[in-house]
PDB file of C-alpha atoms in Angstrom:
ATOM      1  CA  MET W   1      49.751  58.695  30.192  1.00 41.00           C
ATOM      2  CA  ARG W   2      45.939  58.894  29.972  1.00 39.00           C
ATOM      3  CA  SER W   3      44.100  57.417  33.034  1.00 35.00           C
ATOM      4  CA  THR W   4      41.136  55.187  32.248  1.00 31.00           C
ATOM      5  CA  HIS W   5      38.829  57.953  33.480  1.00 29.00           C
ATOM      6  CA  THR W   6      39.555  60.264  30.595  1.00 27.00           C
ATOM      7  CA  LYS W   7      38.325  60.262  27.111  1.00 27.00           C
ATOM      8  CA  VAL W   8      39.830  62.152  23.820  1.00 34.00           C
ATOM      9  CA  PHE W   9      38.120  65.208  22.946  1.00 28.00           C
ATOM     10  CA  THR W  10      37.818  65.404  19.353  1.00 30.00           C
ATOM     11  CA  ALA W  11      39.554  68.389  17.596  1.00 28.00           C
ATOM     12  CA  LEU W  12      40.054  67.549  13.946  1.00 31.00           C
ATOM     13  CA  ALA W  13      38.196  65.283  11.504  1.00 32.00           C
ATOM     14  CA  VAL W  14      39.281  64.527   7.634  1.00 35.00           C
ATOM     15  CA  THR W  15      36.821  62.423   5.524  1.00 33.00           C
ATOM     16  CA  LEU W  16      38.402  60.973   2.731  1.00 38.00           C
ATOM     17  CA  LEU W  17      36.760  58.376   0.196  1.00 45.00           C
ATOM     18  CA  GLY W  18      34.802  56.357   3.290  1.00 60.00           C
ATOM     19  CA  VAL W  19      37.654  57.059   5.626  1.00 65.00           C
ATOM     20  CA  LEU W  20      37.523  59.049   8.676  1.00 68.00           C
ATOM     21  CA  LEU W  21      40.440  60.343  10.869  1.00 71.00           C
ATOM     22  CA  THR W  22      39.929  62.140  14.079  1.00 73.00           C
ATOM     23  CA  GLY W  23      42.372  63.380  16.607  1.00 74.00           C
ATOM     24  CA  ALA W  24      43.251  65.225  19.622  1.00 70.00           C
ATOM     25  CA  PRO W  25      46.514  66.430  21.257  1.00 69.00           C
ATOM     26  CA  ALA W  26      47.555  64.741  24.339  1.00 64.00           C
ATOM     27  CA  GLY W  27      46.770  67.593  26.596  1.00 53.00           C
ATOM     28  CA  ALA W  28      43.208  67.930  25.108  1.00 51.00           C
ATOM     29  CA  VAL W  29      41.812  65.265  27.044  1.00 44.00           C
ATOM     30  CA  GLY W  30      38.209  65.552  28.704  1.00 40.00           C
ATOM     31  CA  THR W  31      36.750  64.293  31.883  1.00 34.00           C
ATOM     32  CA  ASP W  32      33.223  62.277  31.844  1.00 33.00           C
ATOM     33  CA  THR W  33      30.847  64.465  33.794  1.00 32.00           C
ATOM     34  CA  GLY W  34      27.714  62.412  33.522  1.00 34.00           C
ATOM     35  CA  GLY W  35      27.693  61.758  29.501  1.00 32.00           C
ATOM     36  CA  SER W  36      29.317  64.997  28.471  1.00 28.00           C
ATOM     37  CA  ARG W  37      32.873  65.831  27.632  1.00 29.00           C
ATOM     38  CA  VAL W  38      34.862  68.667  28.995  1.00 29.00           C
ATOM     39  CA  ALA W  39      37.794  69.926  27.285  1.00 30.00           C
ATOM     40  CA  SER W  40      40.928  70.649  29.344  1.00 32.00           C
ATOM     41  CA  PRO W  41      42.353  74.150  29.176  1.00 33.00           C
ATOM     42  CA  ALA W  42      45.566  72.881  28.658  1.00 41.00           C
ATOM     43  CA  ARG W  43      45.410  72.171  25.194  1.00 45.00           C
ATOM     44  CA  ASP W  44      42.678  73.124  22.763  1.00 50.00           C
ATOM     45  CA  GLU W  45      44.499  73.349  19.176  1.00 61.00           C
ATOM     46  CA  PRO W  46      43.873  70.396  16.737  1.00 73.00           C
ATOM     47  CA  CYS W  47      46.866  67.917  16.384  1.00 83.00           C
ATOM     48  CA  ASP W  48      48.448  68.412  12.998  1.00 89.00           C
ATOM     49  CA  LEU W  49      47.483  64.723  11.778  1.00 91.00           C
ATOM     50  CA  SER W  50      47.677  63.798   7.732  1.00 91.00           C
ATOM     51  CA  LEU W  51      45.887  60.613   6.447  1.00 92.00           C
ATOM     52  CA  VAL W  52      47.169  59.075   3.244  1.00 92.00           C
ATOM     53  CA  ARG W  53      45.224  56.196   1.297  1.00 92.00           C
ATOM     54  CA  LYS W  54      46.785  54.120  -1.008  1.00 93.00           C
ATOM     55  CA  GLU W  55      45.985  51.148  -3.065  1.00 92.00           C
ATOM     56  CA  THR W  56      48.624  48.340  -2.927  1.00 93.00           C
ATOM     57  CA  GLN W  57      46.536  45.470  -4.477  1.00 89.00           C
ATOM     58  CA  LYS W  58      44.330  46.148  -7.418  1.00 92.00           C
ATOM     59  CA  PRO W  59      41.284  43.433  -7.681  1.00 91.00           C
ATOM     60  CA  THR W  60      43.436  40.244  -8.265  1.00 94.00           C
ATOM     61  CA  PRO W  61      41.723  36.861  -8.847  1.00 95.00           C
ATOM     62  CA  VAL W  62      41.329  34.399  -6.303  1.00 95.00           C
ATOM     63  CA  PRO W  63      42.913  30.905  -7.508  1.00 95.00           C
ATOM     64  CA  GLY W  64      40.276  28.301  -7.223  1.00 95.00           C
ATOM     65  CA  PHE W  65      37.155  30.748  -6.945  1.00 93.00           C
ATOM     66  CA  PRO W  66      36.889  32.329 -10.440  1.00 90.00           C
ATOM     67  CA  LYS W  67      34.040  35.053  -9.252  1.00 92.00           C
ATOM     68  CA  GLN W  68      36.007  36.595  -6.388  1.00 95.00           C
ATOM     69  CA  ARG W  69      38.581  38.980  -6.321  1.00 94.00           C
ATOM     70  CA  GLU W  70      40.957  40.342  -3.485  1.00 95.00           C
ATOM     71  CA  ARG W  71      42.108  44.115  -2.893  1.00 94.00           C
ATOM     72  CA  LYS W  72      44.417  45.827  -0.485  1.00 94.00           C
ATOM     73  CA  HIS W  73      44.900  49.293   0.549  1.00 93.00           C
ATOM     74  CA  THR W  74      46.873  51.094   3.177  1.00 92.00           C
ATOM     75  CA  LEU W  75      45.898  53.871   5.425  1.00 92.00           C
ATOM     76  CA  SER W  76      48.768  55.727   6.843  1.00 93.00           C
ATOM     77  CA  VAL W  77      48.454  58.307   9.857  1.00 92.00           C
ATOM     78  CA  THR W  78      51.743  60.788  10.277  1.00 93.00           C
ATOM     79  CA  ASN W  79      51.527  62.963  13.447  1.00 92.00           C
ATOM     80  CA  ASN W  80      53.189  66.223  11.751  1.00 92.00           C
ATOM     81  CA  GLY W  81      53.096  68.121  15.067  1.00 90.00           C
ATOM     82  CA  PRO W  82      55.557  68.619  18.116  1.00 91.00           C
ATOM     83  CA  GLU W  83      53.552  66.539  20.512  1.00 89.00           C
ATOM     84  CA  GLU W  84      51.905  63.258  21.055  1.00 91.00           C
ATOM     85  CA  CYS W  85      48.333  62.859  19.861  1.00 91.00           C
ATOM     86  CA  PHE W  86      45.386  60.301  20.180  1.00 89.00           C
ATOM     87  CA  TYR W  87      43.588  59.548  16.805  1.00 88.00           C
ATOM     88  CA  THR W  88      40.319  57.515  15.726  1.00 89.00           C
ATOM     89  CA  LEU W  89      40.414  56.134  12.575  1.00 90.00           C
ATOM     90  CA  GLY W  90      37.516  54.483  10.720  1.00 90.00           C
ATOM     91  CA  ASP W  91      37.198  53.098   7.066  1.00 91.00           C
ATOM     92  CA  THR W  92      33.931  52.344   5.230  1.00 91.00           C
ATOM     93  CA  LEU W  93      34.156  49.754   2.181  1.00 90.00           C
ATOM     94  CA  GLN W  94      32.322  51.288  -0.883  1.00 86.00           C
ATOM     95  CA  ILE W  95      30.593  48.138  -1.542  1.00 85.00           C
ATOM     96  CA  PRO W  96      28.352  48.493  -5.105  1.00 88.00           C
ATOM     97  CA  PRO W  97      25.239  46.125  -4.993  1.00 88.00           C
ATOM     98  CA  SER W  98      26.423  44.326  -7.867  1.00 90.00           C
ATOM     99  CA  ILE W  99      29.170  42.288  -5.730  1.00 89.00           C
ATOM    100  CA  THR W 100      29.147  40.456  -2.215  1.00 93.00           C
ATOM    101  CA  LEU W 101      31.753  40.972   0.197  1.00 93.00           C
ATOM    102  CA  VAL W 102      33.260  37.589   1.225  1.00 94.00           C
ATOM    103  CA  SER W 103      35.947  38.475   3.798  1.00 92.00           C
ATOM    104  CA  SER W 104      37.705  41.676   5.153  1.00 92.00           C
ATOM    105  CA  GLY W 105      40.035  42.557   7.858  1.00 90.00           C
ATOM    106  CA  VAL W 106      42.658  45.200   8.838  1.00 91.00           C
ATOM    107  CA  VAL W 107      46.150  44.846  10.493  1.00 89.00           C
ATOM    108  CA  GLY W 108      48.606  47.564  11.602  1.00 88.00           C
ATOM    109  CA  ASP W 109      52.250  48.079  12.003  1.00 78.00           C
ATOM    110  CA  GLY W 110      53.455  45.652   9.110  1.00 67.00           C
ATOM    111  CA  GLY W 111      50.845  42.978  10.330  1.00 68.00           C
ATOM    112  CA  ARG W 112      51.824  42.546  14.065  1.00 65.00           C
ATOM    113  CA  VAL W 113      48.775  44.589  15.411  1.00 71.00           C
ATOM    114  CA  GLU W 114      45.239  43.257  14.748  1.00 69.00           C
ATOM    115  CA  SER W 115      42.699  46.324  14.647  1.00 69.00           C
ATOM    116  CA  PRO W 116      40.361  46.119  17.733  1.00 67.00           C
ATOM    117  CA  GLY W 117      36.606  45.537  17.479  1.00 67.00           C
ATOM    118  CA  GLY W 118      36.387  43.043  14.595  1.00 80.00           C
ATOM    119  CA  TRP W 119      36.563  45.758  11.702  1.00 87.00           C
ATOM    120  CA  ASN W 120      34.819  44.352   8.797  1.00 89.00           C
ATOM    121  CA  GLY W 121      34.322  47.694   6.714  1.00 89.00           C
ATOM    122  CA  THR W 122      30.494  47.802   6.680  1.00 89.00           C
ATOM    123  CA  THR W 123      28.688  47.180  10.034  1.00 89.00           C
ATOM    124  CA  GLN W 124      31.962  47.769  12.180  1.00 90.00           C
ATOM    125  CA  THR W 125      33.936  50.780  10.473  1.00 90.00           C
ATOM    126  CA  THR W 126      36.409  51.633  13.149  1.00 89.00           C
ATOM    127  CA  ILE W 127      40.038  50.476  12.719  1.00 90.00           C
ATOM    128  CA  ALA W 128      41.607  52.464  15.606  1.00 88.00           C
ATOM    129  CA  GLN W 129      40.428  54.141  18.430  1.00 85.00           C
ATOM    130  CA  ASP W 130      41.998  56.653  20.513  1.00 86.00           C
ATOM    131  CA  GLU W 131      45.185  55.409  19.636  1.00 88.00           C
ATOM    132  CA  ALA W 132      48.550  57.384  20.790  1.00 88.00           C
ATOM    133  CA  ILE W 133      51.196  58.532  18.109  1.00 90.00           C
ATOM    134  CA  ASP W 134      54.481  60.349  18.716  1.00 91.00           C
ATOM    135  CA  PRO W 135      55.316  63.296  17.103  1.00 93.00           C
ATOM    136  CA  GLY W 136      56.706  62.629  13.634  1.00 94.00           C
ATOM    137  CA  ALA W 137      55.782  58.925  13.904  1.00 92.00           C
ATOM    138  CA  THR W 138      53.299  57.232  11.224  1.00 93.00           C
ATOM    139  CA  HIS W 139      51.161  54.169  11.609  1.00 92.00           C
ATOM    140  CA  VAL W 140      50.231  52.019   8.795  1.00 94.00           C
ATOM    141  CA  TRP W 141      46.979  49.854   8.491  1.00 92.00           C
ATOM    142  CA  THR W 142      46.595  47.744   5.782  1.00 92.00           C
ATOM    143  CA  VAL W 143      43.034  46.724   4.612  1.00 92.00           C
ATOM    144  CA  THR W 144      42.711  43.435   2.885  1.00 92.00           C
ATOM    145  CA  TYR W 145      39.013  42.361   1.335  1.00 93.00           C
ATOM    146  CA  ARG W 146      37.571  39.648  -0.604  1.00 94.00           C
ATOM    147  CA  TYR W 147      34.418  40.105  -2.829  1.00 94.00           C
ATOM    148  CA  LYS W 148      32.938  38.432  -5.416  1.00 94.00           C
ATOM    149  CA  PHE W 149      30.317  39.061  -8.114  1.00 86.00           C
ATOM    150  CA  LYS W 150      26.762  38.496  -8.046  1.00 82.00           C
TER     151      LYS W 150
END
């Protein structure tokens, strides 16, 4: 377990369609030394994390709102390595100028965990920060958003 005085030292970054995943092994924590991060010599190799983005609901008309559509996609983070890791996950919605975002939200673990920090896909894009993931585990985050045509 990490103490409140440690920070994850980012060891891996993958960008996919506006999605950012970073992660570090549990042993690769850093200490705060006046604003800088120092890697622990315990582990310096990156985690073996994978990220899969899957559209789960194509644009669907919203009843009672003829110009609105709702879409959903999932972001699945899997720890393929032999040790616990910590990851940070972000998702930026790619909204063309011809539409307006009406609402957005994200939940994890089948709807039981709400993303911290008020994710909205535009001004707040972090879904999970320093999230622990066990070896062989998969975390699934479901992103739902509504938009309307201008």
